[in-house]
Amino acid sequence: MLLVVFFACFIVAITAFLSLLESSVVSIDELKLVTILYRKPRNQDSIQMVFKKKREHLSAIVLLSTLVSISGSTLLGAMAAKEFNDLWMAVFTALLAYFMLVFAKVLPKLLAVQIAEKVVVQWSPLIRVIYRLTKYVLLLALFWTRILPRHTEETRSSDDLRSIIKHYNKRGVIGKPQRKLAEAALNSHEKVLSELVENSMPAVCLASEATVASVEDTMRLYPSKRYVVLKDSQPVGIVLYRHLARCLVNSEAGMTVGELMRKTIRLTPETSLHEAMTELHETRASIILLLGDTVEQTRVITAKKLYRALLR
């Protein structure tokens, strides 16, 4: 009889622990994950691997919990049938169901909401081990999920993101300055590049094949930090004043403007700030040539100016 009771307590404890792991992983969203990783916990690599394949690790925990519950309850029923008569067998079954429901399912889930971060940090290596042990059984079990309709990810709207930002601002997770910066970034879809050059001066253009010596007079008459470089009468990049001046000082005036040209990207005035920022990131450039109807209407926007506009 003591063996039956002990084994029942063991099954309830194991199931409760697995339920705690399951609920803790579910409770960690992207924001909480970033907060955890920012603190650089000791199991940082394991945590990243768990949430990189969150669905697979979560499925492994659920699978093991289900196997323990089903096999343990079946074995307990067989052991209890030998020890108890019909009346005590019914009492034992009712008590087991109650303890499994309350102590192995409900309470661990309620507790996980409060200590989810600590559980994930402490037990992420064990979650990785559970996934490795049940990997092949899991693949066999998940094979049947292919017949289910696939869930399509829904893109959050700007209004949804603003609501999330305000929610965490009210809860004290982020401060007012951080909220304003986040909202400014959301507004980047609504602003266009033409707004950044409304009061800018006309561009000074230099031919790509021209030598530094031949443009010295132009530099004196129209001093500017940046000059638009033309090739076949089309803007193709920019050259900095300091690079031209350095060539003059170092007796390298025979170099062409094209050889000193900086890498740029060309965008239209209707391009949003968000799209422009993405283009700069992908091309590793730092300067935008904003094309106009004529060459003289070409404007230059630096990455610094773009980021300032994003955070204004």
mmCIF file of C-alpha atoms in Angstrom:
data_model
loop_
_atom_site.group_PDB
_atom_site.id
_atom_site.type_symbol
_atom_site.label_atom_id
_atom_site.label_comp_id
_atom_site.label_asym_id
_atom_site.label_seq_id
_atom_site.Cartn_x
_atom_site.Cartn_y
_atom_site.Cartn_z
ATOM 1 C CA MET A 1 0.000 0.000 0.000
ATOM 2 C CA LEU A 2 2.840 2.391 0.867
ATOM 3 C CA LEU A 3 4.452 1.609 -2.480
ATOM 4 C CA VAL A 4 1.250 2.601 -4.290
ATOM 5 C CA VAL A 5 1.000 5.876 -2.373
ATOM 6 C CA PHE A 6 4.681 6.658 -2.914
ATOM 7 C CA PHE A 7 4.450 5.938 -6.638
ATOM 8 C CA ALA A 8 1.307 8.087 -6.890
ATOM 9 C CA CYS A 9 3.105 11.008 -5.227
ATOM 10 C CA PHE A 10 6.052 10.516 -7.585
ATOM 11 C CA ILE A 11 3.802 10.625 -10.676
ATOM 12 C CA VAL A 12 2.007 13.749 -9.411
ATOM 13 C CA ALA A 13 5.338 15.478 -8.660
ATOM 14 C CA ILE A 14 6.860 14.693 -12.078
ATOM 15 C CA THR A 15 3.703 15.795 -13.897
ATOM 16 C CA ALA A 16 3.552 18.988 -11.827
ATOM 17 C CA PHE A 17 7.174 19.820 -12.665
ATOM 18 C CA LEU A 18 6.623 19.257 -16.385
ATOM 19 C CA SER A 19 3.474 21.396 -16.251
ATOM 20 C CA LEU A 20 5.528 24.147 -14.595
ATOM 21 C CA LEU A 21 8.113 23.973 -17.391
ATOM 22 C CA GLU A 22 5.419 23.994 -20.059
ATOM 23 C CA SER A 23 3.569 26.997 -18.646
ATOM 24 C CA SER A 24 6.804 28.911 -18.038
ATOM 25 C CA VAL A 25 7.906 28.545 -21.673
ATOM 26 C CA VAL A 26 4.452 29.623 -22.858
ATOM 27 C CA SER A 27 4.506 32.667 -20.554
ATOM 28 C CA ILE A 28 7.752 34.054 -22.012
ATOM 29 C CA ASP A 29 6.972 36.338 -24.942
ATOM 30 C CA GLU A 30 9.509 38.158 -27.123
ATOM 31 C CA LEU A 31 9.714 41.189 -24.851
ATOM 32 C CA LYS A 32 10.372 39.081 -21.741
ATOM 33 C CA LEU A 33 12.919 37.012 -23.655
ATOM 34 C CA VAL A 34 14.843 40.129 -24.657
ATOM 35 C CA THR A 35 14.784 41.288 -21.023
ATOM 36 C CA ILE A 36 16.128 37.917 -19.833
ATOM 37 C CA LEU A 37 18.930 37.811 -22.415
ATOM 38 C CA TYR A 38 19.869 41.434 -21.676
ATOM 39 C CA ARG A 39 20.822 40.351 -18.133
ATOM 40 C CA LYS A 40 23.218 37.747 -19.603
ATOM 41 C CA PRO A 41 22.137 34.721 -17.521
ATOM 42 C CA ARG A 42 24.475 31.760 -17.088
ATOM 43 C CA ASN A 43 22.391 29.507 -19.387
ATOM 44 C CA GLN A 44 22.077 32.124 -22.132
ATOM 45 C CA ASP A 45 22.954 29.739 -24.983
ATOM 46 C CA SER A 46 20.421 27.136 -23.835
ATOM 47 C CA ILE A 47 17.707 29.782 -23.474
ATOM 48 C CA GLN A 48 18.334 31.039 -27.002
ATOM 49 C CA MET A 49 18.179 27.508 -28.411
ATOM 50 C CA VAL A 50 14.935 26.733 -26.554
ATOM 51 C CA PHE A 51 13.154 29.800 -27.920
ATOM 52 C CA LYS A 52 14.700 29.525 -31.362
ATOM 53 C CA LYS A 53 12.711 26.282 -31.647
ATOM 54 C CA LYS A 54 10.052 27.114 -29.115
ATOM 55 C CA ARG A 55 7.323 25.008 -30.714
ATOM 56 C CA GLU A 56 9.506 21.872 -30.815
ATOM 57 C CA HIS A 57 10.719 22.203 -27.213
ATOM 58 C CA LEU A 58 7.223 22.957 -25.965
ATOM 59 C CA SER A 59 5.876 19.929 -27.820
ATOM 60 C CA ALA A 60 8.584 17.752 -26.257
ATOM 61 C CA ILE A 61 7.575 18.830 -22.736
ATOM 62 C CA VAL A 62 3.881 18.219 -23.474
ATOM 63 C CA LEU A 63 4.686 14.818 -24.973
ATOM 64 C CA LEU A 64 6.738 13.703 -21.966
ATOM 65 C CA SER A 65 4.111 15.033 -19.538
ATOM 66 C CA THR A 66 1.378 13.127 -21.367
ATOM 67 C CA LEU A 67 3.430 9.921 -21.432
ATOM 68 C CA VAL A 68 4.147 10.161 -17.699
ATOM 69 C CA SER A 69 0.512 10.879 -16.849
ATOM 70 C CA ILE A 70 -0.964 8.113 -19.000
ATOM 71 C CA SER A 71 1.588 5.398 -18.267
ATOM 72 C CA GLY A 72 1.796 6.325 -14.565
ATOM 73 C CA SER A 73 -1.983 6.346 -14.108
ATOM 74 C CA THR A 74 -2.308 3.016 -15.913
ATOM 75 C CA LEU A 75 0.382 1.406 -13.776
ATOM 76 C CA LEU A 76 -1.086 2.909 -10.612
ATOM 77 C CA GLY A 77 -4.489 1.528 -11.505
ATOM 78 C CA ALA A 78 -3.033 -1.970 -11.907
ATOM 79 C CA MET A 79 -1.140 -1.712 -8.603
ATOM 80 C CA ALA A 80 -4.159 -0.341 -6.746
ATOM 81 C CA ALA A 81 -6.401 -3.102 -8.089
ATOM 82 C CA LYS A 82 -4.225 -5.651 -6.289
ATOM 83 C CA GLU A 83 -4.151 -3.742 -3.007
ATOM 84 C CA PHE A 84 -7.714 -2.381 -2.587
ATOM 85 C CA ASN A 85 -11.220 -3.688 -2.799
ATOM 86 C CA ASP A 86 -13.868 -2.034 -4.970
ATOM 87 C CA LEU A 87 -14.793 0.705 -2.465
ATOM 88 C CA TRP A 88 -11.221 1.744 -1.683
ATOM 89 C CA MET A 89 -10.344 1.465 -5.358
ATOM 90 C CA ALA A 90 -13.020 4.074 -6.144
ATOM 91 C CA VAL A 91 -11.780 6.307 -3.314
ATOM 92 C CA PHE A 92 -8.178 5.991 -4.497
ATOM 93 C CA THR A 93 -9.119 6.810 -8.100
ATOM 94 C CA ALA A 94 -11.091 9.886 -7.018
ATOM 95 C CA LEU A 95 -8.227 11.129 -4.818
ATOM 96 C CA LEU A 96 -5.686 10.522 -7.612
ATOM 97 C CA ALA A 97 -7.812 12.453 -10.116
ATOM 98 C CA TYR A 98 -8.176 15.330 -7.633
ATOM 99 C CA PHE A 99 -4.443 15.555 -6.866
ATOM 100 C CA MET A 100 -3.556 15.274 -10.552
ATOM 101 C CA LEU A 101 -5.958 18.079 -11.432
ATOM 102 C CA VAL A 102 -5.046 20.460 -8.614
ATOM 103 C CA PHE A 103 -1.387 19.784 -7.815
ATOM 104 C CA ALA A 104 -0.140 18.529 -11.188
ATOM 105 C CA LYS A 105 -2.075 20.820 -13.555
ATOM 106 C CA VAL A 106 -3.764 23.885 -12.043
ATOM 107 C CA LEU A 107 -1.324 25.051 -9.335
ATOM 108 C CA PRO A 108 1.852 24.684 -11.480
ATOM 109 C CA LYS A 109 0.270 26.797 -14.229
ATOM 110 C CA LEU A 110 -0.722 29.507 -11.755
ATOM 111 C CA LEU A 111 2.729 29.449 -10.191
ATOM 112 C CA ALA A 112 4.470 29.595 -13.577
ATOM 113 C CA VAL A 113 2.955 33.012 -14.319
ATOM 114 C CA GLN A 114 4.832 34.436 -11.314
ATOM 115 C CA ILE A 115 8.197 32.678 -11.649
ATOM 116 C CA ALA A 116 8.389 31.922 -15.382
ATOM 117 C CA GLU A 117 11.645 33.834 -15.915
ATOM 118 C CA LYS A 118 13.423 32.071 -13.032
ATOM 119 C CA VAL A 119 12.215 28.664 -14.222
ATOM 120 C CA VAL A 120 13.380 29.242 -17.802
ATOM 121 C CA VAL A 121 16.793 30.538 -16.710
ATOM 122 C CA GLN A 122 17.316 27.656 -14.251
ATOM 123 C CA TRP A 123 15.920 24.742 -16.239
ATOM 124 C CA SER A 124 16.559 25.591 -19.905
ATOM 125 C CA PRO A 125 19.378 22.983 -20.139
ATOM 126 C CA LEU A 126 16.951 20.314 -18.894
ATOM 127 C CA ILE A 127 14.382 21.421 -21.497
ATOM 128 C CA ARG A 128 17.067 20.894 -24.153
ATOM 129 C CA VAL A 129 17.727 17.391 -22.759
ATOM 130 C CA ILE A 130 14.005 16.550 -22.818
ATOM 131 C CA TYR A 131 13.843 17.657 -26.448
ATOM 132 C CA ARG A 132 16.821 15.469 -27.403
ATOM 133 C CA LEU A 133 15.401 12.424 -25.611
ATOM 134 C CA THR A 134 11.950 12.732 -27.184
ATOM 135 C CA LYS A 135 13.048 14.102 -30.571
ATOM 136 C CA TYR A 136 12.327 11.016 -32.670
ATOM 137 C CA VAL A 137 9.119 10.130 -30.845
ATOM 138 C CA LEU A 138 8.094 13.751 -31.311
ATOM 139 C CA LEU A 139 8.765 13.601 -35.051
ATOM 140 C CA LEU A 140 6.531 10.546 -35.284
ATOM 141 C CA ALA A 141 3.799 12.249 -33.268
ATOM 142 C CA LEU A 142 3.991 15.542 -35.190
ATOM 143 C CA PHE A 143 3.726 13.712 -38.506
ATOM 144 C CA TRP A 144 -0.056 13.745 -38.146
ATOM 145 C CA THR A 145 -0.129 17.518 -37.673
ATOM 146 C CA ARG A 146 0.455 17.879 -41.415
ATOM 147 C CA ILE A 147 -3.192 17.074 -42.043
ATOM 148 C CA LEU A 148 -4.248 20.058 -39.905
ATOM 149 C CA PRO A 149 -4.694 23.500 -41.499
ATOM 150 C CA ARG A 150 -1.591 25.644 -41.146
ATOM 151 C CA HIS A 151 -1.732 28.758 -39.030
ATOM 152 C CA THR A 152 -0.873 31.894 -40.968
ATOM 153 C CA GLU A 153 0.992 34.587 -39.089
ATOM 154 C CA GLU A 154 -0.880 37.870 -38.904
ATOM 155 C CA THR A 155 1.128 41.053 -39.196
ATOM 156 C CA ARG A 156 0.446 43.460 -36.359
ATOM 157 C CA SER A 157 -0.889 46.831 -37.392
ATOM 158 C CA SER A 158 0.616 50.122 -36.226
ATOM 159 C CA ASP A 159 -2.383 50.640 -33.944
ATOM 160 C CA ASP A 160 -1.770 47.254 -32.313
ATOM 161 C CA LEU A 161 1.888 48.093 -31.717
ATOM 162 C CA ARG A 162 0.998 51.491 -30.255
ATOM 163 C CA SER A 163 -1.423 49.795 -27.856
ATOM 164 C CA ILE A 164 1.317 47.391 -26.776
ATOM 165 C CA ILE A 165 3.748 50.270 -26.205
ATOM 166 C CA LYS A 166 1.205 52.218 -24.127
ATOM 167 C CA HIS A 167 0.367 49.075 -22.138
ATOM 168 C CA TYR A 168 3.981 48.469 -21.123
ATOM 169 C CA ASN A 169 4.482 52.185 -20.477
ATOM 170 C CA LYS A 170 1.572 52.211 -18.013
ATOM 171 C CA ARG A 171 2.916 49.096 -16.291
ATOM 172 C CA GLY A 172 6.311 50.720 -15.882
ATOM 173 C CA VAL A 173 8.164 48.256 -18.109
ATOM 174 C CA ILE A 174 9.364 51.090 -20.356
ATOM 175 C CA GLY A 175 9.727 54.760 -19.486
ATOM 176 C CA LYS A 176 8.184 57.782 -21.176
ATOM 177 C CA PRO A 177 11.311 58.630 -23.242
ATOM 178 C CA GLN A 178 11.491 55.055 -24.540
ATOM 179 C CA ARG A 179 7.778 55.155 -25.365
ATOM 180 C CA LYS A 180 8.212 58.331 -27.404
ATOM 181 C CA LEU A 181 11.138 56.818 -29.315
ATOM 182 C CA ALA A 182 9.161 53.665 -30.066
ATOM 183 C CA GLU A 183 6.167 55.654 -31.271
ATOM 184 C CA ALA A 184 8.432 57.808 -33.439
ATOM 185 C CA ALA A 185 9.787 54.656 -35.058
ATOM 186 C CA LEU A 186 6.233 53.501 -35.797
ATOM 187 C CA ASN A 187 5.517 56.819 -37.503
ATOM 188 C CA SER A 188 8.415 56.198 -39.894
ATOM 189 C CA HIS A 189 5.977 54.527 -42.302
ATOM 190 C CA GLU A 190 3.970 57.732 -42.549
ATOM 191 C CA LYS A 191 6.847 60.174 -43.206
ATOM 192 C CA VAL A 192 8.584 60.448 -46.583
ATOM 193 C CA LEU A 193 12.063 61.601 -47.563
ATOM 194 C CA SER A 194 10.832 64.738 -49.321
ATOM 195 C CA GLU A 195 9.960 66.196 -45.896
ATOM 196 C CA LEU A 196 13.649 66.191 -44.935
ATOM 197 C CA VAL A 197 14.826 68.380 -47.842
ATOM 198 C CA GLU A 198 12.117 71.028 -48.042
ATOM 199 C CA ASN A 199 14.502 73.908 -47.179
ATOM 200 C CA SER A 200 17.784 72.438 -48.440
ATOM 201 C CA MET A 201 20.131 74.223 -50.825
ATOM 202 C CA PRO A 202 20.508 73.156 -54.494
ATOM 203 C CA ALA A 203 23.145 70.489 -55.050
ATOM 204 C CA VAL A 204 26.544 71.334 -56.558
ATOM 205 C CA CYS A 205 27.449 68.762 -59.195
ATOM 206 C CA LEU A 206 30.866 67.527 -60.389
ATOM 207 C CA ALA A 207 31.615 65.294 -63.356
ATOM 208 C CA SER A 208 32.883 61.825 -62.507
ATOM 209 C CA GLU A 209 35.739 61.967 -65.034
ATOM 210 C CA ALA A 210 36.908 65.433 -63.900
ATOM 211 C CA THR A 211 40.213 65.643 -62.049
ATOM 212 C CA VAL A 212 40.553 67.181 -58.608
ATOM 213 C CA ALA A 213 42.669 69.986 -60.093
ATOM 214 C CA SER A 214 39.972 70.913 -62.610
ATOM 215 C CA VAL A 215 37.264 71.264 -59.920
ATOM 216 C CA GLU A 216 39.377 73.394 -57.560
ATOM 217 C CA ASP A 217 37.774 76.632 -58.771
ATOM 218 C CA THR A 218 34.287 75.155 -58.291
ATOM 219 C CA MET A 219 35.207 74.184 -54.727
ATOM 220 C CA ARG A 220 36.314 77.749 -53.992
ATOM 221 C CA LEU A 221 33.187 79.328 -55.505
ATOM 222 C CA TYR A 222 30.701 76.807 -54.068
ATOM 223 C CA PRO A 223 32.120 75.354 -50.847
ATOM 224 C CA SER A 224 30.041 72.411 -49.641
ATOM 225 C CA LYS A 225 30.557 69.356 -47.460
ATOM 226 C CA ARG A 226 29.311 67.086 -50.248
ATOM 227 C CA TYR A 227 29.146 67.316 -54.022
ATOM 228 C CA VAL A 228 26.899 65.230 -56.261
ATOM 229 C CA VAL A 229 28.897 63.188 -58.786
ATOM 230 C CA LEU A 230 27.527 62.959 -62.346
ATOM 231 C CA LYS A 231 28.195 60.240 -64.875
ATOM 232 C CA ASP A 232 26.584 60.596 -68.307
ATOM 233 C CA SER A 233 24.641 63.528 -66.834
ATOM 234 C CA GLN A 234 23.084 61.275 -64.171
ATOM 235 C CA PRO A 235 23.766 61.439 -60.399
ATOM 236 C CA VAL A 236 25.642 58.308 -59.327
ATOM 237 C CA GLY A 237 27.132 59.228 -55.955
ATOM 238 C CA ILE A 238 28.728 61.927 -53.817
ATOM 239 C CA VAL A 239 32.236 63.078 -53.043
ATOM 240 C CA LEU A 240 33.269 64.791 -49.815
ATOM 241 C CA TYR A 241 34.985 68.179 -49.719
ATOM 242 C CA ARG A 242 37.623 66.916 -47.308
ATOM 243 C CA HIS A 243 38.643 64.139 -49.703
ATOM 244 C CA LEU A 244 39.058 66.604 -52.546
ATOM 245 C CA ALA A 245 41.019 68.995 -50.307
ATOM 246 C CA ARG A 246 43.275 66.194 -49.096
ATOM 247 C CA CYS A 247 44.200 65.348 -52.680
ATOM 248 C CA LEU A 248 45.112 68.970 -53.336
ATOM 249 C CA VAL A 249 47.264 69.128 -50.199
ATOM 250 C CA ASN A 250 48.987 65.794 -50.886
ATOM 251 C CA SER A 251 49.766 66.653 -54.526
ATOM 252 C CA GLU A 252 47.293 64.067 -55.802
ATOM 253 C CA ALA A 253 45.275 66.520 -57.878
ATOM 254 C CA GLY A 254 45.440 64.192 -60.859
ATOM 255 C CA MET A 255 42.930 61.799 -59.298
ATOM 256 C CA THR A 256 39.414 61.843 -60.714
ATOM 257 C CA VAL A 257 36.275 62.683 -58.812
ATOM 258 C CA GLY A 258 34.922 59.214 -59.591
ATOM 259 C CA GLU A 259 37.834 57.577 -57.775
ATOM 260 C CA LEU A 260 36.939 59.493 -54.599
ATOM 261 C CA MET A 261 33.202 58.889 -54.878
ATOM 262 C CA ARG A 262 31.438 57.483 -51.794
ATOM 263 C CA LYS A 263 28.921 54.638 -51.893
ATOM 264 C CA THR A 264 25.305 55.848 -51.980
ATOM 265 C CA ILE A 265 21.801 54.620 -52.740
ATOM 266 C CA ARG A 266 19.291 56.393 -54.969
ATOM 267 C CA LEU A 267 15.701 56.753 -53.783
ATOM 268 C CA THR A 268 12.638 58.740 -54.792
ATOM 269 C CA PRO A 269 11.071 61.546 -52.698
ATOM 270 C CA GLU A 270 8.003 59.354 -52.016
ATOM 271 C CA THR A 271 10.080 56.719 -50.201
ATOM 272 C CA SER A 272 9.109 56.380 -46.534
ATOM 273 C CA LEU A 273 11.660 56.830 -43.774
ATOM 274 C CA HIS A 274 11.234 53.192 -42.771
ATOM 275 C CA GLU A 275 11.949 51.966 -46.298
ATOM 276 C CA ALA A 276 14.966 54.269 -46.534
ATOM 277 C CA MET A 277 16.348 52.986 -43.232
ATOM 278 C CA THR A 278 15.917 49.389 -44.443
ATOM 279 C CA GLU A 279 17.725 50.171 -47.709
ATOM 280 C CA LEU A 280 20.652 51.749 -45.863
ATOM 281 C CA HIS A 281 20.932 48.725 -43.590
ATOM 282 C CA GLU A 282 20.842 46.204 -46.435
ATOM 283 C CA THR A 283 23.328 48.037 -48.680
ATOM 284 C CA ARG A 284 25.654 49.138 -45.852
ATOM 285 C CA ALA A 285 25.568 52.672 -47.256
ATOM 286 C CA SER A 286 25.389 55.885 -45.246
ATOM 287 C CA ILE A 287 24.167 58.434 -47.803
ATOM 288 C CA ILE A 288 20.982 58.702 -49.869
ATOM 289 C CA LEU A 289 20.695 60.505 -53.200
ATOM 290 C CA LEU A 290 17.167 61.834 -53.458
ATOM 291 C CA LEU A 291 16.374 62.067 -57.153
ATOM 292 C CA GLY A 292 14.462 65.039 -58.539
ATOM 293 C CA ASP A 293 12.965 65.942 -61.909
ATOM 294 C CA THR A 294 16.285 67.510 -62.911
ATOM 295 C CA VAL A 295 19.896 66.989 -61.918
ATOM 296 C CA GLU A 296 19.905 70.306 -60.037
ATOM 297 C CA GLN A 297 16.999 69.090 -57.890
ATOM 298 C CA THR A 298 18.982 66.119 -56.586
ATOM 299 C CA ARG A 299 19.340 66.275 -52.811
ATOM 300 C CA VAL A 300 21.616 64.478 -50.343
ATOM 301 C CA ILE A 301 20.354 62.866 -47.131
ATOM 302 C CA THR A 302 22.803 61.338 -44.687
ATOM 303 C CA ALA A 303 22.042 58.421 -42.398
ATOM 304 C CA LYS A 304 22.568 60.733 -39.434
ATOM 305 C CA LYS A 305 19.889 63.116 -40.692
ATOM 306 C CA LEU A 306 17.529 60.202 -41.372
ATOM 307 C CA TYR A 307 17.895 58.763 -37.860
ATOM 308 C CA ARG A 308 17.387 62.158 -36.294
ATOM 309 C CA ALA A 309 14.132 62.488 -38.257
ATOM 310 C CA LEU A 310 13.060 59.031 -37.081
ATOM 311 C CA LEU A 311 13.571 59.953 -33.436
ATOM 312 C CA ARG A 312 12.227 63.494 -33.610
#
